């Protein structure tokens, strides 16, 4: 049903940010050149945000155009494609042709992602224009940020896994560059390196998964793969089933790296070393959701993968719990939000594990709204507090920054799932699906509900510590102030979206259409059908749904109330916990000591092995051998060199001898 | 011969086939005339470029028409898409060499007119060689290429090394030409023809190649071609001649001449008995070893690149051997050779061109020592030279890698696997000296007390040629499909 008409304009969606990036980069270089001799010279780099924001606005406009073009089509025909180049084509005599095209595909899923990336991305760009003002790397920052958006759009728009991988590596690179943006400070550079290295583990899994898919299907085109599984038999041959399961497992491994899931999540909290707009854009709203996108894109594969789906659910629930519990005790406001992001991403994977594809995307969208808002709000606070991130040194800020405060409240309400907020509906839908799954999923449901309670608690603890209570900063030196309009207006837009975003996916009991699920239905149809045929449908009765909704609302309200009241008077509650249960507090603060365990179990032995390899194996054995070979090569070389004596007669003799020998040999053979 | 016969001989098809050669010949005459007419030195570059452009346009036209190869001029000359691509390779090679020569000469600059005439004559010879379907036509092409090159090699008349290079090249070239003529005479004695047609029919070919006299003839012809492409043991002249010749001329010899000789070799492959595949593969591997180990010992970059050119000829010869041994993919060797040479023209052309630039700056020296610290002095030149070195070494994402890949796949498909493995291992040796250049530029600083040359502004022609070369190297490296489809 793929429309054969080519939509080359699709390429402008990623290309515009790429062009913006190039211009912003050039402006930055021009600034450097201008400032080389005269530090007070006018900086062309100050134009960079205009360019970058214009590129984002235009890309968003095109995404909207794409959305409406899709909407005019019949649901099953909602696919716009554009192929510009048959990139790779290899003929294997035995297996047929393996071809990869450079092509883009816009369908309901990539359209949703594109709208989020360009829409939320645009707001964050605008905000960053205010936040990064005065930074010496102003132009460079926007060059990186636009480059990131380009890579992210390639990731969500490419129709082949190779294209996705290019975007996947591209966002990884930009994430590295932006986490380490302030590399002169030292620790951001280390955090960037950690993020990069941990992502490589996931990337390797991604590659292995792709290879397995090539082996199975002979192609990397995701629509072809999904279609082949969707049309095939529901029960697979055992060996095919094993390969499908392994491919799905490895791709999920890739998703774990990029989307910060257990056991590869520890880079995300460290990634907060980057400027706050980066945390909002890359480490909350867009890049970290790539893994969810990938799984939804290949949902028939995952639906057919058998035991992999429960594994995804368990990993998601476990990550949600680890993230949620760790966020309880953090003092750094950005760390709270970082662990919260880990936890919410865990929810999305929990949804995927139950086969609730649309619910995962729904939570992805609402999370993009409210978590971007919270990060930007936190950035506004940090900005107003002269780069202070410790909540124990804040307090009572609501009267200094009223706009930030109100919008932050909206974001917190959505994150904690207070009734009728966007996060309430999306989280509830995930929990309802887990509840309906039965068996193992019951256990996951319990973990999910527990995490929901933790979420409400830490969110309102954060609100209370930051905006309420006594002012715990040095009022002689710190003068909190509201941020400029360029920063607060994006906050307001996001606040509205966080509050009303729930209308995208209202639960069935309200007898309203689930807009997002209907929109995504052409993409998720095959996966859902396979799951239904394999495991049977799970429908909840309306009464049960009401009960679950009510339970969710009650838990959110109760724990939000507790969290707020326990902390609104200051840091006493935190100190009590540390005093009474020091071991527990330390264990929680260190994220269940997973990162420390890595250091001890992986990093330390690795360093030891590296040392042995470097000194004994490399310097002694290998260098010795290689140098030996090299030295003998050089001896041979000297000998060869001597053959070029410069004597003409000698050369002619060699030639003559050569002709004679060749003649003789050929006559013989 | 009456005029009517002439008209039948030079019919429309023949004129189409000869159009690029005629364009170049007229251009040569025009450039020559520019030496006499007043103000000619201004018109000369225009005439030169126009003639190359016209020839290229005719080649592109043949390529676009896509008509299968045809024999014209009484079956002595072949024209088709393959010769058209070869033609483009020759034209590119001439163009790069000429662009780099624009600001190369100092005391010989007044004779640039003669230089350009000689240079423009060489692609005519190359095209005749590539399209020759008759041994005499090939010989005419060979001489049309060689004689200008002999003079060009000795073009810097007051430099003893240049004179030496020209003389050595001429004497050994004459020796090789004599070999060729003798071989052709022996073949004529056994077959009564100089046309390659006699090898077209398999039974007749088998009969011919069964006669010892014919085999000696073939071996002598092959030897003289081996001399032109510089494979073992006909390669010894290369370092001396390449080092002594003016650097742009070296670039032309290294790229264009080699390509033309390989074009003929692949065209006349039927002449060689299939049983020679093993010995040719052996020669190829020995050549790679001689080239790579020879290059390893050099301290002069120009001489090092000369040895590296020998190694590259060996690599390409392995593809020829693969084709002889029965490569299942039809035309695989020709495709590989075209790709390899296209990448090589851009890579080696660019490398020698930049070397020519640095040679002038460093007062005539091209030692590894003189490159130290270049990355600081001239970051762009260093980066471009790095790209060319990586492509010569066959690092992925450059044209050099894919060329090597294609050639070695021919050998592997033709079951010359041990030779292919040896070849790949020898390519590793090659990295030893390519990387040394990069190390010198980026990681070492000039020795204490050495005079750091003043950087002059890079001439436009050099910049243009380098940008085109670099773009081709990268393009051939990442968009192989596009280029293969064009071919």
mmCIF file of C-alpha atoms in Angstrom, chain A residues 85-89 97 630 633-634 636-638 640-641 643-648 650-652 654-656 658-659 662-663 665-667 669, chain B residues 168 171-172 175 212 215-216 218-219 222-223 226-227 233-234 236-237 240 272 275-276 279-280 283 290 293 296-298 303 307 478-479 481:
data_model
loop_
_atom_site.group_PDB
_atom_site.id
_atom_site.type_symbol
_atom_site.label_atom_id
_atom_site.label_comp_id
_atom_site.label_asym_id
_atom_site.label_seq_id
_atom_site.Cartn_x
_atom_site.Cartn_y
_atom_site.Cartn_z
ATOM 1 C CA UNK A 85 19.494 7.173 -3.800
ATOM 2 C CA UNK A 86 20.006 3.440 -4.098
ATOM 3 C CA UNK A 87 22.874 3.554 -1.719
ATOM 4 C CA UNK A 88 24.204 0.049 -1.355
ATOM 5 C CA UNK A 89 23.551 -2.946 -3.501
ATOM 6 C CA UNK A 97 20.414 -8.951 -3.682
ATOM 7 C CA UNK A 630 59.137 -4.379 11.196
ATOM 8 C CA UNK A 633 60.791 -5.748 6.814
ATOM 9 C CA UNK A 634 63.241 -2.917 6.913
ATOM 10 C CA UNK A 636 64.291 -6.635 3.290
ATOM 11 C CA UNK A 637 63.631 -3.069 2.277
ATOM 12 C CA UNK A 638 67.294 -2.181 2.445
ATOM 13 C CA UNK A 640 65.403 -4.218 -2.180
ATOM 14 C CA UNK A 641 66.752 -0.737 -2.240
ATOM 15 C CA UNK A 643 68.730 -3.547 -6.287
ATOM 16 C CA UNK A 644 68.058 -0.046 -7.590
ATOM 17 C CA UNK A 645 71.673 0.695 -8.294
ATOM 18 C CA UNK A 646 71.004 3.435 -10.777
ATOM 19 C CA UNK A 647 72.959 1.521 -13.391
ATOM 20 C CA UNK A 648 71.204 1.518 -16.724
ATOM 21 C CA UNK A 650 71.847 -3.430 -14.794
ATOM 22 C CA UNK A 651 68.211 -2.411 -15.324
ATOM 23 C CA UNK A 652 68.331 -3.510 -18.954
ATOM 24 C CA UNK A 654 67.047 -7.438 -15.469
ATOM 25 C CA UNK A 655 64.486 -6.586 -18.115
ATOM 26 C CA UNK A 656 66.076 -8.854 -20.670
ATOM 27 C CA UNK A 658 62.741 -11.112 -17.210
ATOM 28 C CA UNK A 659 61.551 -11.350 -20.808
ATOM 29 C CA UNK A 662 58.685 -15.247 -18.914
ATOM 30 C CA UNK A 663 58.986 -16.602 -22.453
ATOM 31 C CA UNK A 665 57.898 -20.302 -18.439
ATOM 32 C CA UNK A 666 54.982 -19.626 -20.725
ATOM 33 C CA UNK A 667 56.282 -21.986 -23.387
ATOM 34 C CA UNK A 669 53.177 -24.272 -19.172
ATOM 35 C CA UNK B 168 67.122 6.399 -18.736
ATOM 36 C CA UNK B 171 66.851 4.047 -23.478
ATOM 37 C CA UNK B 172 64.885 1.489 -21.519
ATOM 38 C CA UNK B 175 64.458 -1.479 -25.337
ATOM 39 C CA UNK B 212 56.132 -21.999 -29.198
ATOM 40 C CA UNK B 215 54.106 -17.903 -27.208
ATOM 41 C CA UNK B 216 57.500 -16.241 -27.298
ATOM 42 C CA UNK B 218 53.143 -13.030 -26.702
ATOM 43 C CA UNK B 219 55.666 -13.133 -23.872
ATOM 44 C CA UNK B 222 53.614 -8.810 -22.449
ATOM 45 C CA UNK B 223 57.118 -7.910 -21.257
ATOM 46 C CA UNK B 226 54.898 -4.917 -18.103
ATOM 47 C CA UNK B 227 57.619 -2.348 -18.588
ATOM 48 C CA UNK B 233 61.414 -7.255 -12.966
ATOM 49 C CA UNK B 234 60.700 -4.410 -15.377
ATOM 50 C CA UNK B 236 63.797 -0.922 -11.710
ATOM 51 C CA UNK B 237 63.827 2.268 -13.780
ATOM 52 C CA UNK B 240 65.115 6.920 -10.750
ATOM 53 C CA UNK B 272 47.557 -14.540 -23.175
ATOM 54 C CA UNK B 275 47.690 -21.176 -18.145
ATOM 55 C CA UNK B 276 49.751 -18.034 -17.522
ATOM 56 C CA UNK B 279 52.787 -16.946 -13.247
ATOM 57 C CA UNK B 280 51.167 -13.536 -13.679
ATOM 58 C CA UNK B 283 54.679 -11.639 -10.760
ATOM 59 C CA UNK B 290 59.242 -5.174 -4.316
ATOM 60 C CA UNK B 293 59.454 -3.059 0.755
ATOM 61 C CA UNK B 296 59.585 1.319 3.257
ATOM 62 C CA UNK B 297 63.256 2.169 3.008
ATOM 63 C CA UNK B 298 62.842 5.569 1.374
ATOM 64 C CA UNK B 303 60.752 8.273 -4.393
ATOM 65 C CA UNK B 307 57.797 2.585 -5.191
ATOM 66 C CA UNK B 478 31.185 6.501 -0.201
ATOM 67 C CA UNK B 479 29.047 6.424 -3.327
ATOM 68 C CA UNK B 481 27.121 2.456 -6.649
#
